[in-house]
N, CA, C and O atoms as a printed pandas DataFrame, in Angstrom:
     atom_number atom_name residue_name chain_id  residue_number  x_coord  y_coord  z_coord
0              1         N          UNK        A               1  -15.604    7.856   -7.287
1              2        CA          UNK        A               1  -14.733    6.956   -7.292
2              3         C          UNK        A               1  -14.681    5.551   -6.763
3              4         O          UNK        A               1  -15.025    5.416   -5.589
4              5         N          UNK        A               2  -14.389    4.711   -7.288
5              6        CA          UNK        A               2  -14.723    3.218   -7.185
6              7         C          UNK        A               2  -13.899    2.924   -5.677
7              8         O          UNK        A               2  -12.983    3.677   -5.346
8              9         N          UNK        A               3  -14.261    1.913   -4.914
9             10        CA          UNK        A               3  -13.656    1.475   -3.710
10            11         C          UNK        A               3  -12.127    1.099   -3.998
11            12         O          UNK        A               3  -11.409    1.190   -3.002
12            13         N          UNK        A               4  -11.586    0.747   -5.020
13            14        CA          UNK        A               4  -10.305    0.334   -4.963
14            15         C          UNK        A               4   -9.287    1.658   -5.047
15            16         O          UNK        A               4   -8.272    1.819   -4.368
16            17         N          UNK        A               5   -9.852    2.606   -6.106
17            18        CA          UNK        A               5   -9.102    3.947   -6.178
18            19         C          UNK        A               5   -9.568    4.708   -4.743
19            20         O          UNK        A               5   -8.802    5.600   -4.379
20            21         N          UNK        A               6  -10.482    4.505   -4.082
21            22        CA          UNK        A               6  -10.602    5.304   -2.824
22            23         C          UNK        A               6   -9.595    4.747   -1.657
23            24         O          UNK        A               6   -9.105    5.444   -0.768
24            25         N          UNK        A               7   -9.422    3.560   -1.820
25            26        CA          UNK        A               7   -8.375    3.037   -0.756
26            27         C          UNK        A               7   -6.837    3.529   -1.216
27            28         O          UNK        A               7   -5.987    4.016   -0.471
28            29         N          UNK        A               8   -6.732    3.290   -2.520
29            30        CA          UNK        A               8   -5.548    3.777   -3.010
30            31         C          UNK        A               8   -4.862    5.036   -2.775
31            32         O          UNK        A               8   -3.697    5.324   -2.500
32            33         N          UNK        A               9   -6.048    5.775   -2.986
33            34        CA          UNK        A               9   -5.684    7.288   -2.507
34            35         C          UNK        A               9   -5.033    7.573   -1.345
35            36         O          UNK        A               9   -4.184    8.442   -1.146
36            37         N          UNK        A              10   -5.584    6.621   -0.449
37            38        CA          UNK        A              10   -5.057    6.997    0.860
38            39         C          UNK        A              10   -3.392    6.688    0.927
39            40         O          UNK        A              10   -2.660    7.426    1.588
40            41         N          UNK        A              11   -2.869    5.526    0.180
41            42        CA          UNK        A              11   -1.785    5.100    0.216
42            43         C          UNK        A              11   -0.914    5.839   -0.599
43            44         O          UNK        A              11    0.300    5.632   -0.601
44            45         N          UNK        A              12   -1.616    6.924   -1.481
45            46        CA          UNK        A              12   -0.751    7.730   -2.541
46            47         C          UNK        A              12   -0.447    8.928   -1.462
47            48         O          UNK        A              12    0.687    9.364   -1.265
48            49         N          UNK        A              13   -1.671    9.417   -0.764
49            50        CA          UNK        A              13   -1.141   10.315    0.269
50            51         C          UNK        A              13   -0.052   10.201    1.221
51            52         O          UNK        A              13    0.798   11.067    1.427
52            53         N          UNK        A              14   -0.148    8.965    1.838
53            54        CA          UNK        A              14    0.915    8.757    2.589
54            55         C          UNK        A              14    2.322    8.671    2.232
55            56         O          UNK        A              14    3.216    8.849    3.059
56            57         N          UNK        A              15    2.588    8.313    0.618
57            58        CA          UNK        A              15    3.589    8.340   -0.080
58            59         C          UNK        A              15    4.186    9.544   -0.249
59            60         O          UNK        A              15    5.377    9.803   -0.079
60            61         N          UNK        A              16    3.106   10.443   -0.671
61            62        CA          UNK        A              16    3.486   11.647   -0.698
62            63         C          UNK        A              16    3.702   12.287    0.287
63            64         O          UNK        A              16    4.623   13.072    0.062
64            65         N          UNK        A              17    3.223   12.384    1.555
65            66        CA          UNK        A              17    3.737   13.015    2.677
66            67         C          UNK        A              17    4.830   12.653    3.207
67            68         O          UNK        A              17    5.325   13.438    4.016
68            69         N          UNK        A              18    5.582   11.293    2.904
69            70        CA          UNK        A              18    6.509   10.691    3.497
70            71         C          UNK        A              18    7.871   10.676    2.625
71            72         O          UNK        A              18    8.897   10.035    2.851
72            73         N          UNK        A              19    7.593   11.550    1.583
73            74        CA          UNK        A              19    8.653   11.268    0.527
74            75         C          UNK        A              19    9.056    9.719   -0.056
75            76         O          UNK        A              19   10.187    9.370   -0.397
76            77         N          UNK        A              20    8.043    9.033   -0.073
77            78        CA          UNK        A              20    8.258    7.955   -0.744
78            79         C          UNK        A              20    8.260    7.945   -2.233
79            80         O          UNK        A              20    8.284    9.026   -2.822
80            81         N          UNK        A              21    8.240    6.889   -2.860
81            82        CA          UNK        A              21    8.374    6.975   -4.347
82            83         C          UNK        A              21    6.928    7.367   -4.796
83            84         O          UNK        A              21    5.922    7.364   -4.086
84            85         N          UNK        A              22    7.033    7.726   -6.202
85            86        CA          UNK        A              22    5.667    8.139   -6.912
86            87         C          UNK        A              22    5.219    7.061   -7.298
87            88         O          UNK        A              22    6.044    6.420   -7.949
88            89         N          UNK        A              23    4.154    6.537   -7.157
89            90        CA          UNK        A              23    3.153    5.264   -7.642
90            91         C          UNK        A              23    2.763    5.523   -8.998
91            92         O          UNK        A              23    2.005    6.467   -9.218
92            93         N          UNK        A              24    3.270    4.656  -10.124
93            94        CA          UNK        A              24    2.843    4.532  -11.253
94            95         C          UNK        A              24    1.698    3.654  -11.242
95            96         O          UNK        A              24    1.650    2.584  -10.634
96            97         N          UNK        A              25    0.641    4.233  -12.050
97            98        CA          UNK        A              25   -0.259    3.132  -12.082
98            99         C          UNK        A              25   -0.946    3.163  -13.451
99           100         O          UNK        A              25   -1.080    4.173  -14.141
100          101         N          UNK        A              26   -1.364    1.926  -13.756
101          102        CA          UNK        A              26   -1.817    1.434  -15.255
102          103         C          UNK        A              26   -3.098    1.221  -15.066
103          104         O          UNK        A              26   -3.241    0.089  -14.604
104          105         N          UNK        A              27   -4.345    1.903  -15.235
105          106        CA          UNK        A              27   -5.611    1.444  -15.030
106          107         C          UNK        A              27   -6.254    0.461  -15.768
107          108         O          UNK        A              27   -7.391    0.655  -16.199
108          109         N          UNK        A              28   -5.603   -0.655  -15.975
109          110        CA          UNK        A              28   -6.127   -1.857  -16.595
110          111         C          UNK        A              28   -6.562   -2.845  -15.728
111          112         O          UNK        A              28   -6.011   -2.815  -14.627
112          113         N          UNK        A              29   -7.369   -3.692  -15.895
113          114        CA          UNK        A              29   -7.495   -4.901  -15.281
114          115         C          UNK        A              29   -6.511   -5.850  -15.140
115          116         O          UNK        A              29   -5.930   -6.094  -16.198
116          117         N          UNK        A              30   -6.111   -6.503  -14.119
117          118        CA          UNK        A              30   -5.082   -7.674  -13.900
118          119         C          UNK        A              30   -5.824   -8.787  -14.307
119          120         O          UNK        A              30   -5.128   -9.614  -14.896
120          121         N          UNK        A              31   -6.931   -9.067  -14.198
121          122        CA          UNK        A              31   -7.729  -10.236  -14.682
122          123         C          UNK        A              31   -9.232   -9.901  -14.699
123          124         O          UNK        A              31   -9.726   -9.089  -13.917
124          125         N          UNK        A              32   -9.900  -10.542  -15.592
125          126        CA          UNK        A              32  -11.516  -10.277  -15.899
126          127         C          UNK        A              32  -12.322  -11.028  -14.919
127          128         O          UNK        A              32  -13.418  -11.446  -15.292
128          129         N          UNK        A              33  -11.938  -11.247  -13.755
129          130        CA          UNK        A              33  -12.651  -11.896  -12.593
130          131         C          UNK        A              33  -13.743  -10.793  -11.855
131          132         O          UNK        A              33  -13.365   -9.936  -11.056
132          133         N          UNK        A              34  -14.881  -10.944  -12.193
133          134        CA          UNK        A              34  -15.528   -9.999  -11.699
134          135         C          UNK        A              34  -15.859   -9.653  -10.143
135          136         O          UNK        A              34  -16.470   -8.702   -9.656
136          137         N          UNK        A              35  -15.080  -11.048   -9.404
137          138        CA          UNK        A              35  -15.135  -10.739   -8.090
138          139         C          UNK        A              35  -14.061  -10.007   -7.503
139          140         O          UNK        A              35  -13.955   -9.848   -6.287
140          141         N          UNK        A              36  -13.193   -9.521   -8.425
141          142        CA          UNK        A              36  -12.098   -8.547   -8.014
142          143         C          UNK        A              36  -11.845   -7.244   -8.517
143          144         O          UNK        A              36  -11.904   -7.154   -9.744
144          145         N          UNK        A              37  -11.613   -6.349   -7.966
145          146        CA          UNK        A              37  -11.101   -5.094   -8.316
146          147         C          UNK        A              37   -9.457   -4.885   -8.740
147          148         O          UNK        A              37   -8.614   -5.144   -7.881
148          149         N          UNK        A              38   -9.027   -4.410  -10.083
149          150        CA          UNK        A              38   -7.606   -4.782  -10.155
150          151         C          UNK        A              38   -7.143   -3.707  -10.835
151          152         O          UNK        A              38   -7.926   -3.060  -11.529
152          153         N          UNK        A              39   -5.804   -3.357  -10.737
153          154        CA          UNK        A              39   -5.055   -2.542  -11.789
154          155         C          UNK        A              39   -3.226   -2.899  -11.889
155          156         O          UNK        A              39   -2.578   -3.777  -11.319
156          157         N          UNK        A              40   -2.945   -2.207  -12.509
157          158        CA          UNK        A              40   -1.081   -2.623  -12.172
158          159         C          UNK        A              40   -0.610   -1.439  -11.592
159          160         O          UNK        A              40   -1.155   -0.336  -11.588
160          161         N          UNK        A              41    0.470   -1.784  -11.099
161          162        CA          UNK        A              41    1.390   -0.622  -10.523
162          163         C          UNK        A              41    2.431   -0.986  -11.467
163          164         O          UNK        A              41    2.447   -2.099  -11.994
164          165         N          UNK        A              42    3.332   -0.060  -11.710
165          166        CA          UNK        A              42    4.485   -0.208  -12.674
166          167         C          UNK        A              42    5.650    0.636  -12.295
167          168         O          UNK        A              42    5.636    1.864  -12.212
168          169         N          UNK        A              43    6.825   -0.283  -12.038
169          170        CA          UNK        A              43    7.927    0.165  -11.799
170          171         C          UNK        A              43    8.726    0.763  -12.485
171          172         O          UNK        A              43    8.603    0.817  -13.709
172          173         N          UNK        A              44    9.744    1.352  -11.806
173          174        CA          UNK        A              44   10.736    2.232  -12.941
174          175         C          UNK        A              44   11.415    1.686  -14.038
175          176         O          UNK        A              44   11.919    2.359  -14.938
176          177         N          UNK        A              45   11.428    0.317  -13.951
177          178        CA          UNK        A              45   12.210   -0.575  -15.074
178          179         C          UNK        A              45   11.069   -1.040  -16.035
179          180         O          UNK        A              45   11.343   -1.843  -16.927
180          181         N          UNK        A              46    9.687   -0.518  -15.870
181          182        CA          UNK        A              46    8.605   -0.956  -16.686
182          183         C          UNK        A              46    7.864   -2.171  -16.555
183          184         O          UNK        A              46    6.915   -2.520  -17.258
184          185         N          UNK        A              47    8.479   -2.913  -15.399
185          186        CA          UNK        A              47    7.573   -4.383  -15.056
186          187         C          UNK        A              47    6.624   -3.986  -14.395
187          188         O          UNK        A              47    6.638   -2.922  -13.775
188          189         N          UNK        A              48    5.549   -4.879  -14.435
189          190        CA          UNK        A              48    4.453   -4.648  -13.706
190          191         C          UNK        A              48    3.938   -5.708  -12.476
191          192         O          UNK        A              48    4.158   -6.917  -12.551
192          193         N          UNK        A              49    3.280   -5.131  -11.428
193          194        CA          UNK        A              49    2.644   -5.827  -10.290
194          195         C          UNK        A              49    1.275   -5.683  -10.358
195          196         O          UNK        A              49    0.740   -4.580  -10.476
196          197         N          UNK        A              50    0.680   -6.712  -10.293
197          198        CA          UNK        A              50   -0.914   -6.518  -10.214
198          199         C          UNK        A              50   -1.228   -6.300   -8.477
199          200         O          UNK        A              50   -0.687   -6.808   -7.495
200          201         N          UNK        A              51   -2.365   -5.297   -8.613
201          202        CA          UNK        A              51   -2.926   -4.983   -7.358
202          203         C          UNK        A              51   -4.383   -5.497   -7.427
203          204         O          UNK        A              51   -5.227   -4.949   -8.136
204          205         N          UNK        A              52   -4.608   -6.458   -6.740
205          206        CA          UNK        A              52   -5.947   -7.054   -6.824
206          207         C          UNK        A              52   -6.717   -7.101   -5.564
207          208         O          UNK        A              52   -5.982   -7.457   -4.643
208          209         N          UNK        A              53   -7.939   -6.870   -5.188
209          210        CA          UNK        A              53   -8.663   -6.877   -4.086
210          211         C          UNK        A              53  -10.007   -7.505   -4.342
211          212         O          UNK        A              53  -10.634   -7.372   -5.393
212          213         N          UNK        A              54  -10.374   -8.158   -3.356
213          214        CA          UNK        A              54  -12.048   -8.776   -3.506
214          215         C          UNK        A              54  -12.948   -7.808   -3.441
215          216         O          UNK        A              54  -12.868   -7.095   -2.441
216          217         N          UNK        A              55  -14.013   -7.502   -4.424
217          218        CA          UNK        A              55  -14.952   -6.592   -4.296
218          219         C          UNK        A              55  -15.788   -6.543   -3.257
219          220         O          UNK        A              55  -16.269   -5.451   -2.956
220          221         N          UNK        A              56  -16.126   -7.726   -2.503
221          222        CA          UNK        A              56  -16.916   -7.876   -1.324
222          223         C          UNK        A              56  -16.277   -7.459    0.120
223          224         O          UNK        A              56  -16.939   -7.388    1.156
224          225         N          UNK        A              57  -14.845   -7.190    0.013
225          226        CA          UNK        A              57  -14.373   -6.835    1.467
226          227         C          UNK        A              57  -14.965   -5.479    1.899
227          228         O          UNK        A              57  -15.237   -4.523    1.172
228          229         N          UNK        A              58  -15.090   -5.581    3.060
229          230        CA          UNK        A              58  -15.256   -4.532    3.714
230          231         C          UNK        A              58  -14.313   -3.224    3.523
231          232         O          UNK        A              58  -13.109   -3.345    3.297
232          233         N          UNK        A              59  -14.946   -1.985    3.632
233          234        CA          UNK        A              59  -13.930   -0.976    3.206
234          235         C          UNK        A              59  -12.841   -0.936    4.358
235          236         O          UNK        A              59  -11.727   -0.882    3.839
236          237         N          UNK        A              60  -12.800   -0.940    5.249
237          238        CA          UNK        A              60  -11.635   -0.940    6.002
238          239         C          UNK        A              60  -10.467   -2.216    5.997
239          240         O          UNK        A              60   -9.258   -2.145    6.219
240          241         N          UNK        A              61  -11.175   -3.203    5.711
241          242        CA          UNK        A              61  -10.346   -4.423    5.440
242          243         C          UNK        A              61   -9.637   -4.064    3.898
243          244         O          UNK        A              61   -8.412   -4.096    3.777
244          245         N          UNK        A              62  -10.356   -3.789    2.974
245          246        CA          UNK        A              62   -9.880   -3.392    1.809
246          247         C          UNK        A              62   -8.708   -2.325    1.819
247          248         O          UNK        A              62   -7.711   -2.420    1.103
248          249         N          UNK        A              63   -8.887   -1.558    2.489
249          250        CA          UNK        A              63   -7.439   -0.293    2.607
250          251         C          UNK        A              63   -6.317   -1.109    3.380
251          252         O          UNK        A              63   -5.131   -0.858    3.168
252          253         N          UNK        A              64   -6.651   -1.941    4.144
253          254        CA          UNK        A              64   -5.505   -2.797    4.784
254          255         C          UNK        A              64   -4.714   -3.557    3.963
255          256         O          UNK        A              64   -3.488   -3.449    3.917
256          257         N          UNK        A              65   -5.627   -4.623    3.057
257          258        CA          UNK        A              65   -5.172   -5.319    1.624
258          259         C          UNK        A              65   -4.258   -4.414    0.802
259          260         O          UNK        A              65   -3.085   -4.684    0.546
260          261         N          UNK        A              66   -4.908   -3.314    0.412
261          262        CA          UNK        A              66   -4.325   -2.343   -0.478
262          263         C          UNK        A              66   -3.284   -1.787   -0.022
263          264         O          UNK        A              66   -2.473   -1.328   -0.826
264          265         N          UNK        A              67   -3.047   -1.692    1.392
265          266        CA          UNK        A              67   -1.775   -1.106    1.891
266          267         C          UNK        A              67   -0.596   -2.183    1.854
267          268         O          UNK        A              67    0.548   -1.917    1.482
268          269         N          UNK        A              68   -1.054   -3.502    2.312
269          270        CA          UNK        A              68   -0.071   -4.402    2.290
270          271         C          UNK        A              68    0.648   -4.615    0.839
271          272         O          UNK        A              68    1.869   -4.626    0.678
272          273         N          UNK        A              69   -0.335   -4.783   -0.191
273          274        CA          UNK        A              69    0.226   -4.818   -1.535
274          275         C          UNK        A              69    1.098   -3.741   -2.109
275          276         O          UNK        A              69    2.052   -3.991   -2.845
276          277         N          UNK        A              70    0.717   -2.469   -1.727
277          278        CA          UNK        A              70    1.316   -1.274   -2.173
278          279         C          UNK        A              70    2.625   -1.154   -1.316
279          280         O          UNK        A              70    3.606   -0.771   -1.954
280          281         N          UNK        A              71    2.801   -1.398   -0.063
281          282        CA          UNK        A              71    3.760   -1.403    0.823
282          283         C          UNK        A              71    5.021   -2.414    0.205
283          284         O          UNK        A              71    6.180   -2.062   -0.015
284          285         N          UNK        A              72    4.419   -3.786   -0.004
285          286        CA          UNK        A              72    5.349   -4.744   -0.827
286          287         C          UNK        A              72    5.791   -4.268   -2.145
287          288         O          UNK        A              72    6.995   -4.458   -2.323
288          289         N          UNK        A              73    5.221   -3.748   -3.047
289          290        CA          UNK        A              73    5.585   -3.091   -4.095
290          291         C          UNK        A              73    6.627   -1.883   -4.249
291          292         O          UNK        A              73    7.449   -1.768   -5.158
292          293         N          UNK        A              74    6.377   -0.794   -2.913
293          294        CA          UNK        A              74    7.454   -0.080   -2.828
294          295         C          UNK        A              74    8.611   -0.561   -2.221
295          296         O          UNK        A              74    9.672    0.012   -2.468
296          297         N          UNK        A              75    8.587   -1.519   -1.469
297          298        CA          UNK        A              75    9.654   -2.052   -0.665
298          299         C          UNK        A              75   10.672   -2.943   -1.952
299          300         O          UNK        A              75   11.878   -3.116   -1.779
300          301         N          UNK        A              76   10.025   -3.377   -3.056
301          302        CA          UNK        A              76   10.573   -4.095   -4.082
302          303         C          UNK        A              76   11.358   -2.739   -5.018
303          304         O          UNK        A              76   12.510   -2.908   -5.418
304          305         N          UNK        A              77   10.706   -1.576   -5.274
305          306        CA          UNK        A              77   11.153   -0.623   -5.687
306          307         C          UNK        A              77   12.262    0.009   -5.189
307          308         O          UNK        A              77   13.216    0.272   -5.922
308          309         N          UNK        A              78   12.235    0.352   -3.721
309          310        CA          UNK        A              78   13.423    0.605   -2.865
310          311         C          UNK        A              78   14.382    0.111   -3.171
311          312         O          UNK        A              78   15.280    0.751   -3.716
312          313         N          UNK        A              79   14.461   -1.057   -2.931
313          314        CA          UNK        A              79   15.532   -2.203   -3.078
314          315         C          UNK        A              79   16.093   -1.973   -4.416
315          316         O          UNK        A              79   17.305   -1.833   -4.580
316          317         N          UNK        A              80   15.129   -1.924   -5.506
317          318        CA          UNK        A              80   15.723   -2.015   -6.804
318          319         C          UNK        A              80   16.608   -0.562   -7.034
319          320         O          UNK        A              80   17.506   -0.469   -7.871
320          321         N          UNK        A              81   16.134    0.675   -6.030
321          322        CA          UNK        A              81   16.921    1.659   -6.268
322          323         C          UNK        A              81   18.015    1.966   -5.399
323          324         O          UNK        A              81   18.456    3.101   -5.216
324          325         N          UNK        A              82   18.482    0.800   -4.812
325          326        CA          UNK        A              82   19.322    0.585   -3.568
326          327         C          UNK        A              82   19.138    1.944   -2.478
327          328         O          UNK        A              82   20.023    2.772   -2.264
328          329         N          UNK        A              83   18.012    1.942   -1.970
329          330        CA          UNK        A              83   17.495    2.845   -0.853
330          331         C          UNK        A              83   17.173    1.727    0.084
331          332         O          UNK        A              83   17.035    0.551   -0.253
332          333         N          UNK        A              84   17.046    2.307    1.545
333          334        CA          UNK        A              84   16.522    1.349    2.444
334          335         C          UNK        A              84   14.880    0.996    2.553
335          336         O          UNK        A              84   14.007    1.824    2.293
336          337         N          UNK        A              85   14.679   -0.088    2.892
337          338        CA          UNK        A              85   13.282   -0.603    2.497
338          339         C          UNK        A              85   12.539   -0.645    4.008
339          340         O          UNK        A              85   12.173   -1.611    4.676
340          341         N          UNK        A              86   12.480    0.565    4.228
341          342        CA          UNK        A              86   11.840    0.766    5.444
342          343         C          UNK        A              86   10.492    1.745    5.261
343          344         O          UNK        A              86   10.346    2.586    6.148
344          345         N          UNK        A              87    9.816    1.724    4.535
345          346        CA          UNK        A              87    8.568    2.554    4.122
346          347         C          UNK        A              87    7.135    1.863    4.582
347          348         O          UNK        A              87    6.859    0.730    4.186
348          349         N          UNK        A              88    6.448    2.434    5.239
349          350        CA          UNK        A              88    6.675    4.106    6.007
350          351         C          UNK        A              88    7.590    3.595    7.018
351          352         O          UNK        A              88    7.340    2.549    7.617
352          353         N          UNK        A              89    8.751    4.356    7.259
353          354        CA          UNK        A              89    9.524    4.325    8.513
354          355         C          UNK        A              89    8.869    4.360    9.892
355          356         O          UNK        A              89    8.080    5.268   10.153
356          357         N          UNK        A              90    9.093    3.631   10.579
357          358        CA          UNK        A              90    8.362    3.660   11.928
358          359         C          UNK        A              90    9.134    4.827   12.923
359          360         O          UNK        A              90   10.294    4.660   13.301
360          361         N          UNK        A              91    8.479    5.799   13.221
361          362        CA          UNK        A              91    8.898    6.918   14.023
362          363         C          UNK        A              91    9.597    6.421   15.669
363          364         O          UNK        A              91   10.455    6.983   16.351
364          365         N          UNK        A              92    8.878    5.252   15.894
365          366        CA          UNK        A              92    9.568    4.663   17.395
366          367         C          UNK        A              92   10.986    3.953   17.370
367          368         O          UNK        A              92   11.709    3.679   18.328
368          369         N          UNK        A              93   11.185    3.733   16.054
369          370        CA          UNK        A              93   12.502    2.951   15.754
370          371         C          UNK        A              93   13.227    3.213   14.307
371          372         O          UNK        A              93   13.334    2.376   13.410
372          373         N          UNK        A              94   13.734    4.656   14.282
373          374        CA          UNK        A              94   13.868    5.144   13.017
374          375         C          UNK        A              94   15.048    4.381   12.542
375          376         O          UNK        A              94   15.888    3.866   13.280
376          377         N          UNK        A              95   15.039    4.352   11.120
377          378        CA          UNK        A              95   16.202    3.388   10.414
378          379         C          UNK        A              95   16.062    1.793   10.874
379          380         O          UNK        A              95   17.004    1.001   10.832
380          381         N          UNK        A              96   14.932    1.518   11.248
381          382        CA          UNK        A              96   15.147   -0.028   11.747
382          383         C          UNK        A              96   14.085   -0.751   10.915
383          384         O          UNK        A              96   14.396   -1.759   10.282
384          385         N          UNK        A              97   12.962   -0.311   10.900
385          386        CA          UNK        A              97   11.916   -1.148   10.271
386          387         C          UNK        A              97   10.597   -0.132    9.694
387          388         O          UNK        A              97   10.321    0.947   10.218
388          389         N          UNK        A              98    9.971   -0.633    8.690
389          390        CA          UNK        A              98    8.650    0.051    8.492
390          391         C          UNK        A              98    7.671   -0.388    9.253
391          392         O          UNK        A              98    7.711   -1.441    9.889
392          393         N          UNK        A              99    6.633    0.494    9.222
393          394        CA          UNK        A              99    5.284    0.331    9.992
394          395         C          UNK        A              99    4.578   -0.903    9.096
395          396         O          UNK        A              99    4.929   -1.205    7.955
396          397         N          UNK        A             100    3.543   -1.526    9.835
397          398        CA          UNK        A             100    2.837   -2.436    9.354
398          399         C          UNK        A             100    1.453   -2.024    9.402
399          400         O          UNK        A             100    0.947   -1.500   10.395
400          401         N          UNK        A             101    0.694   -2.323    8.053
401          402        CA          UNK        A             101   -0.736   -1.870    8.148
402          403         C          UNK        A             101   -1.419   -2.929    8.841
403          404         O          UNK        A             101   -1.125   -4.106    8.634
404          405         N          UNK        A             102   -2.505   -2.505    9.823
405          406        CA          UNK        A             102   -3.330   -3.434   10.846
406          407         C          UNK        A             102   -4.861   -2.967   10.625
407          408         O          UNK        A             102   -5.204   -2.192    9.732
408          409         N          UNK        A             103   -5.585   -3.456   11.416
409          410        CA          UNK        A             103   -6.826   -3.213   11.610
410          411         C          UNK        A             103   -7.297   -3.131   12.921
411          412         O          UNK        A             103   -8.387   -3.645   13.172
412          413         N          UNK        A             104   -6.560   -2.483   13.940
413          414        CA          UNK        A             104   -7.097   -2.623   15.462
414          415         C          UNK        A             104   -8.534   -1.803   15.486
415          416         O          UNK        A             104   -8.772   -0.699   14.995
416          417         N          UNK        A             105   -9.338   -2.611   16.146
417          418        CA          UNK        A             105  -10.632   -1.704   16.416
418          419         C          UNK        A             105  -11.529   -1.519   15.157
419          420         O          UNK        A             105  -12.598   -0.913   15.229
420          421         N          UNK        A             106  -11.041   -2.083   13.952
421          422        CA          UNK        A             106  -11.806   -1.979   12.884
422          423         C          UNK        A             106  -11.583   -0.760   12.033
423          424         O          UNK        A             106  -12.403   -0.435   11.174
424          425         N          UNK        A             107  -10.174    0.109   12.329
425          426        CA          UNK        A             107   -9.693    1.357   11.581
426          427         C          UNK        A             107   -8.477    0.815   11.115
427          428         O          UNK        A             107   -7.723    0.168   11.842
428          429         N          UNK        A             108   -8.235    1.089    9.773
429          430        CA          UNK        A             108   -7.180    0.821    9.103
430          431         C          UNK        A             108   -5.967    1.918    9.775
431          432         O          UNK        A             108   -6.158    3.110   10.017
432          433         N          UNK        A             109   -4.933    1.295    9.951
433          434        CA          UNK        A             109   -4.057    1.819   10.860
434          435         C          UNK        A             109   -2.642    1.502   10.394
435          436         O          UNK        A             109   -2.466    0.410    9.855
436          437         N          UNK        A             110   -1.593    2.351   10.544
437          438        CA          UNK        A             110   -0.155    1.991   10.433
438          439         C          UNK        A             110    0.346    1.517   11.793
439          440         O          UNK        A             110    0.206    2.279   12.750
440          441         N          UNK        A             111    0.897    0.369   11.956
441          442        CA          UNK        A             111    1.385    0.240   13.597
442          443         C          UNK        A             111    2.708   -0.198   13.377
443          444         O          UNK        A             111    3.119   -0.669   12.317
444          445         N          UNK        A             112    3.441   -0.011   14.531
445          446        CA          UNK        A             112    4.867   -0.620   14.812
446          447         C          UNK        A             112    4.625   -1.960   15.170
447          448         O          UNK        A             112    3.827   -2.323   16.033
448          449         N          UNK        A             113    5.485   -2.829   14.340
449          450        CA          UNK        A             113    5.493   -4.153   14.653
450          451         C          UNK        A             113    6.101   -4.798   15.770
451          452         O          UNK        A             113    5.944   -5.969   16.116
452          453         N          UNK        A             114    7.001   -3.687   16.442
453          454        CA          UNK        A             114    7.802   -4.043   17.671
454          455         C          UNK        A             114    6.806   -4.098   18.775
455          456         O          UNK        A             114    6.495   -5.130   19.370
456          457         N          UNK        A             115    6.232   -2.669   19.050
457          458        CA          UNK        A             115    5.522   -2.337   20.061
458          459         C          UNK        A             115    4.071   -2.463   19.929
459          460         O          UNK        A             115    3.302   -2.235   20.862
460          461         N          UNK        A             116    3.730   -2.804   18.841
461          462        CA          UNK        A             116    2.220   -2.970   18.428
462          463         C          UNK        A             116    1.499   -1.520   18.491
463          464         O          UNK        A             116    0.288   -1.436   18.288
464          465         N          UNK        A             117    2.441   -0.167   18.836
465          466        CA          UNK        A             117    1.544    0.864   19.080
466          467         C          UNK        A             117    1.070    1.431   17.790
467          468         O          UNK        A             117    1.839    1.438   16.829
468          469         N          UNK        A             118   -0.057    1.876   17.699
469          470        CA          UNK        A             118   -0.879    2.639   16.728
470          471         C          UNK        A             118   -0.177    3.909   16.517
471          472         O          UNK        A             118   -0.046    4.709   17.444
472          473         N          UNK        A             119    0.349    4.165   15.165
473          474        CA          UNK        A             119    0.996    5.133   14.858
474          475         C          UNK        A             119    0.329    6.257   14.262
475          476         O          UNK        A             119    0.522    7.388   14.707
476          477         N          UNK        A             120   -0.517    6.021   13.195
477          478        CA          UNK        A             120   -1.328    6.962   12.448
478          479         C          UNK        A             120   -2.497    5.738   11.251
479          480         O          UNK        A             120   -2.347    4.606   10.791
480          481         N          UNK        A             121   -3.429    6.638   11.188
481          482        CA          UNK        A             121   -4.449    5.843   10.670
482          483         C          UNK        A             121   -3.782    5.865    9.016
483          484         O          UNK        A             121   -3.085    6.806    8.636
484          485         N          UNK        A             122   -4.081    4.823    8.235
485          486        CA          UNK        A             122   -3.688    4.912    7.089
486          487         C          UNK        A             122   -4.006    5.914    6.122
487          488         O          UNK        A             122   -5.235    5.980    6.095
488          489         N          UNK        A             123   -3.481    6.772    5.269
489          490        CA          UNK        A             123   -3.780    8.139    4.728
490          491         C          UNK        A             123   -3.385    9.284    5.476
491          492         O          UNK        A             123   -3.485   10.375    4.916
492          493         N          UNK        A             124   -2.998    9.235    6.525
493          494        CA          UNK        A             124   -2.812   10.236    7.632
494          495         C          UNK        A             124   -1.414   10.414    8.190
495          496         O          UNK        A             124   -1.207   10.931    9.288
496          497         N          UNK        A             125   -0.319    9.893    7.265
497          498        CA          UNK        A             125    0.851   10.001    7.784
498          499         C          UNK        A             125    1.664   11.360    7.520
499          500         O          UNK        A             125    2.789   11.509    7.997
């Protein structure tokens, strides 16, 4: 599995375990720049959003970058569906805000943006 799909598999796991939306992907490059890995995320209304990451990013940074882009896409989809835009929901502050992808100590982590507490490794929600 290539590095982009490896990082993406962690987000798919978190979406499944938290009852988030099903991520629809189109495995075609967003652009033909060899410096980037890319594919399309497809929304329920068939619009597309590109997911792009630099090939030379270290693995942990790649996971956080992919998490940020997937989270933005999921929030747009939840809004389109009229659902709360709190994925993944912060367990310390339910129904108030989502967790934030972060890299404390070099490990891809979901963090509470209010307390800065590490909640879970990305991929282990």
